[in-house]
Amino acid sequence: MDLGVISVRYARALLKSADELKLEDQVYKEMQTLSRSYIEVPELRFTIDNPMLSKDKKEKLLATACGDGICELTQKFIALVLKEDREKTLQFMAASYITLYRQQKNVIRGSLTTAAPVAQATEDKMRKMVEGKTHGTVEFNTEVDPNIIGGFILEYDTYRMDASVKTKLNKILTQLKK
């Protein structure tokens, strides 16, 4: 069976169970933490994929990778995945859960890149503007990139507003070359 199909099926089942138990937000945070753990600690994948490591130790390791105080549903989910020998697809299951949750809750990811750090009030204003346009909740990531010289770059969904000084200077340079 296809890796994507398996991971989406497990993620859908987890989301449905989490919805019924009103734990979808907590499981979402735990799946984000698990997904981030796989990215930040590459050894986690090799350890979980190791057939010599007992399922009990894998379960404890995965529970730790999900963050502090994980809910019982996540613990049962991890146990089920290990019981069915699907631990190699757990990273994809977590990513699928995150995607399905965002679709269900209309959560949009956005980013704001500025040349210098901005005040929290400015970040909140940009977030509210995006939420007003998308009619959803926005997970906002703010980055500082001095290379843009000034202004900002706002991205969400498929939209990109580049009001950086660097881009404006490049446009002027392009026009001068013509």
PDB file of C-alpha atoms in Angstrom, residues 36-161:
ATOM      1  CA  ARG A  36       9.565  19.032  14.601  1.00  0.00           C
ATOM      2  CA  SER A  37      11.431  16.358  16.613  1.00  0.00           C
ATOM      3  CA  TYR A  38      11.879  14.237  13.504  1.00  0.00           C
ATOM      4  CA  ILE A  39      13.306  17.253  11.659  1.00  0.00           C
ATOM      5  CA  GLU A  40      15.543  18.582  14.439  1.00  0.00           C
ATOM      6  CA  VAL A  41      16.827  15.171  15.595  1.00  0.00           C
ATOM      7  CA  PRO A  42      17.608  13.047  12.518  1.00  0.00           C
ATOM      8  CA  GLU A  43      18.775  10.200  14.781  1.00  0.00           C
ATOM      9  CA  LEU A  44      15.167   9.760  15.929  1.00  0.00           C
ATOM     10  CA  ARG A  45      14.176   8.217  12.600  1.00  0.00           C
ATOM     11  CA  PHE A  46      17.109   5.784  12.651  1.00  0.00           C
ATOM     12  CA  THR A  47      16.384   4.810  16.236  1.00  0.00           C
ATOM     13  CA  ILE A  48      12.667   4.233  15.624  1.00  0.00           C
ATOM     14  CA  ASP A  49      13.413   2.270  12.434  1.00  0.00           C
ATOM     15  CA  ASN A  50      15.872   0.020  14.303  1.00  0.00           C
ATOM     16  CA  PRO A  51      14.293  -3.467  14.555  1.00  0.00           C
ATOM     17  CA  MET A  52      16.548  -4.357  17.511  1.00  0.00           C
ATOM     18  CA  LEU A  53      14.955  -1.730  19.756  1.00  0.00           C
ATOM     19  CA  SER A  54      11.971  -3.025  21.720  1.00  0.00           C
ATOM     20  CA  LYS A  55       8.508  -1.581  21.108  1.00  0.00           C
ATOM     21  CA  ASP A  56       8.329  -0.419  24.740  1.00  0.00           C
ATOM     22  CA  LYS A  57      11.464   1.682  24.330  1.00  0.00           C
ATOM     23  CA  LYS A  58      10.218   3.031  20.999  1.00  0.00           C
ATOM     24  CA  GLU A  59       6.915   3.963  22.632  1.00  0.00           C
ATOM     25  CA  LYS A  60       8.683   5.857  25.445  1.00  0.00           C
ATOM     26  CA  LEU A  61      10.971   7.582  22.957  1.00  0.00           C
ATOM     27  CA  LEU A  62       8.063   8.654  20.744  1.00  0.00           C
ATOM     28  CA  ALA A  63       6.081   9.860  23.761  1.00  0.00           C
ATOM     29  CA  THR A  64       9.057  12.019  24.721  1.00  0.00           C
ATOM     30  CA  ALA A  65       9.335  13.280  21.123  1.00  0.00           C
ATOM     31  CA  CYS A  66       5.674  14.428  21.315  1.00  0.00           C
ATOM     32  CA  GLY A  67       6.424  16.763  24.213  1.00  0.00           C
ATOM     33  CA  ASP A  68       5.645  16.950  27.902  1.00  0.00           C
ATOM     34  CA  GLY A  69       2.425  15.466  29.250  1.00  0.00           C
ATOM     35  CA  ILE A  70       0.949  13.959  26.110  1.00  0.00           C
ATOM     36  CA  CYS A  71      -2.708  12.990  26.176  1.00  0.00           C
ATOM     37  CA  GLU A  72      -3.921   9.423  26.479  1.00  0.00           C
ATOM     38  CA  LEU A  73      -5.223   9.446  22.900  1.00  0.00           C
ATOM     39  CA  THR A  74      -1.757  10.201  21.509  1.00  0.00           C
ATOM     40  CA  GLN A  75      -0.275   7.467  23.697  1.00  0.00           C
ATOM     41  CA  LYS A  76      -2.835   4.969  22.403  1.00  0.00           C
ATOM     42  CA  PHE A  77      -2.204   6.111  18.834  1.00  0.00           C
ATOM     43  CA  ILE A  78       1.547   5.553  19.188  1.00  0.00           C
ATOM     44  CA  ALA A  79       0.911   2.122  20.723  1.00  0.00           C
ATOM     45  CA  LEU A  80      -1.385   1.211  17.809  1.00  0.00           C
ATOM     46  CA  VAL A  81       1.137   2.363  15.221  1.00  0.00           C
ATOM     47  CA  LEU A  82       3.839   0.269  16.886  1.00  0.00           C
ATOM     48  CA  LYS A  83       1.536  -2.743  17.243  1.00  0.00           C
ATOM     49  CA  GLU A  84       0.764  -2.608  13.507  1.00  0.00           C
ATOM     50  CA  ASP A  85       4.493  -2.189  12.655  1.00  0.00           C
ATOM     51  CA  ARG A  86       3.857   1.186  10.977  1.00  0.00           C
ATOM     52  CA  GLU A  87       6.434   3.201  12.935  1.00  0.00           C
ATOM     53  CA  LYS A  88       8.354   3.956   9.726  1.00  0.00           C
ATOM     54  CA  THR A  89       5.386   6.030   8.534  1.00  0.00           C
ATOM     55  CA  LEU A  90       4.746   7.870  11.814  1.00  0.00           C
ATOM     56  CA  GLN A  91       6.486  11.040  10.657  1.00  0.00           C
ATOM     57  CA  PHE A  92       4.180  11.160   7.625  1.00  0.00           C
ATOM     58  CA  MET A  93       1.148  10.428   9.804  1.00  0.00           C
ATOM     59  CA  ALA A  94       2.012  13.425  11.985  1.00  0.00           C
ATOM     60  CA  ALA A  95       2.408  15.647   8.913  1.00  0.00           C
ATOM     61  CA  SER A  96      -0.892  14.373   7.491  1.00  0.00           C
ATOM     62  CA  TYR A  97      -2.676  15.069  10.788  1.00  0.00           C
ATOM     63  CA  ILE A  98      -1.315  18.630  10.783  1.00  0.00           C
ATOM     64  CA  THR A  99      -2.536  19.167   7.218  1.00  0.00           C
ATOM     65  CA  LEU A 100      -5.988  17.685   7.885  1.00  0.00           C
ATOM     66  CA  TYR A 101      -6.369  19.708  11.090  1.00  0.00           C
ATOM     67  CA  ARG A 102      -5.471  22.934   9.273  1.00  0.00           C
ATOM     68  CA  GLN A 103      -7.991  22.176   6.528  1.00  0.00           C
ATOM     69  CA  GLN A 104     -10.737  21.384   9.034  1.00  0.00           C
ATOM     70  CA  LYS A 105     -10.084  24.429  11.242  1.00  0.00           C
ATOM     71  CA  ASN A 106      -9.275  26.811   8.332  1.00  0.00           C
ATOM     72  CA  VAL A 107      -5.787  27.511   9.665  1.00  0.00           C
ATOM     73  CA  ILE A 108      -3.525  29.364   7.239  1.00  0.00           C
ATOM     74  CA  ARG A 109       0.228  29.591   7.610  1.00  0.00           C
ATOM     75  CA  GLY A 110       1.733  32.994   7.046  1.00  0.00           C
ATOM     76  CA  SER A 111       5.089  34.657   7.367  1.00  0.00           C
ATOM     77  CA  LEU A 112       6.276  38.209   7.759  1.00  0.00           C
ATOM     78  CA  THR A 113       9.883  38.993   6.866  1.00  0.00           C
ATOM     79  CA  THR A 114      11.291  42.358   7.903  1.00  0.00           C
ATOM     80  CA  ALA A 115      14.721  43.975   7.854  1.00  0.00           C
ATOM     81  CA  ALA A 116      14.575  44.719  11.580  1.00  0.00           C
ATOM     82  CA  PRO A 117      12.528  43.280  14.462  1.00  0.00           C
ATOM     83  CA  VAL A 118       8.965  44.625  14.604  1.00  0.00           C
ATOM     84  CA  ALA A 119       6.804  45.408  17.590  1.00  0.00           C
ATOM     85  CA  GLN A 120       4.232  42.833  18.678  1.00  0.00           C
ATOM     86  CA  ALA A 121       1.472  45.340  17.864  1.00  0.00           C
ATOM     87  CA  THR A 122       2.654  45.511  14.227  1.00  0.00           C
ATOM     88  CA  GLU A 123       2.775  41.728  13.967  1.00  0.00           C
ATOM     89  CA  ASP A 124      -0.733  41.474  15.449  1.00  0.00           C
ATOM     90  CA  LYS A 125      -2.029  44.088  12.993  1.00  0.00           C
ATOM     91  CA  MET A 126      -0.627  42.105  10.036  1.00  0.00           C
ATOM     92  CA  ARG A 127      -2.091  38.875  11.426  1.00  0.00           C
ATOM     93  CA  LYS A 128      -5.540  40.464  11.806  1.00  0.00           C
ATOM     94  CA  MET A 129      -5.342  41.835   8.270  1.00  0.00           C
ATOM     95  CA  VAL A 130      -4.579  38.356   6.888  1.00  0.00           C
ATOM     96  CA  GLU A 131      -7.300  36.767   9.039  1.00  0.00           C
ATOM     97  CA  GLY A 132      -9.775  39.334   7.710  1.00  0.00           C
ATOM     98  CA  LYS A 133      -8.900  38.502   4.104  1.00  0.00           C
ATOM     99  CA  THR A 134      -8.856  34.708   4.552  1.00  0.00           C
ATOM    100  CA  HIS A 135     -11.676  34.389   7.104  1.00  0.00           C
ATOM    101  CA  GLY A 136      -9.527  31.880   8.981  1.00  0.00           C
ATOM    102  CA  THR A 137      -6.985  31.621  11.742  1.00  0.00           C
ATOM    103  CA  VAL A 138      -3.397  32.460  10.870  1.00  0.00           C
ATOM    104  CA  GLU A 139      -0.290  30.771  12.260  1.00  0.00           C
ATOM    105  CA  PHE A 140       2.218  33.550  11.856  1.00  0.00           C
ATOM    106  CA  ASN A 141       5.980  33.217  11.611  1.00  0.00           C
ATOM    107  CA  THR A 142       8.046  36.383  11.853  1.00  0.00           C
ATOM    108  CA  GLU A 143      11.588  36.467  10.489  1.00  0.00           C
ATOM    109  CA  VAL A 144      14.266  39.140  10.411  1.00  0.00           C
ATOM    110  CA  ASP A 145      16.336  39.321   7.222  1.00  0.00           C
ATOM    111  CA  PRO A 146      18.614  42.365   7.013  1.00  0.00           C
ATOM    112  CA  ASN A 147      19.282  41.574   3.319  1.00  0.00           C
ATOM    113  CA  ILE A 148      15.896  43.049   2.332  1.00  0.00           C
ATOM    114  CA  ILE A 149      17.283  46.432   3.509  1.00  0.00           C
ATOM    115  CA  GLY A 150      13.875  47.777   4.568  1.00  0.00           C
ATOM    116  CA  GLY A 151      10.141  47.245   4.217  1.00  0.00           C
ATOM    117  CA  PHE A 152       8.596  43.793   4.520  1.00  0.00           C
ATOM    118  CA  ILE A 153       7.563  40.614   2.717  1.00  0.00           C
ATOM    119  CA  LEU A 154       4.190  39.144   3.677  1.00  0.00           C
ATOM    120  CA  GLU A 155       3.285  35.632   2.537  1.00  0.00           C
ATOM    121  CA  TYR A 156       0.224  33.492   3.219  1.00  0.00           C
ATOM    122  CA  ASP A 157      -1.577  30.784   1.314  1.00  0.00           C
ATOM    123  CA  THR A 158      -0.617  31.528  -2.321  1.00  0.00           C
ATOM    124  CA  TYR A 159      -0.367  35.291  -1.790  1.00  0.00           C
ATOM    125  CA  ARG A 160       2.926  37.208  -1.585  1.00  0.00           C
ATOM    126  CA  MET A 161       3.290  40.941  -1.004  1.00  0.00           C
TER     127      MET A 161
END
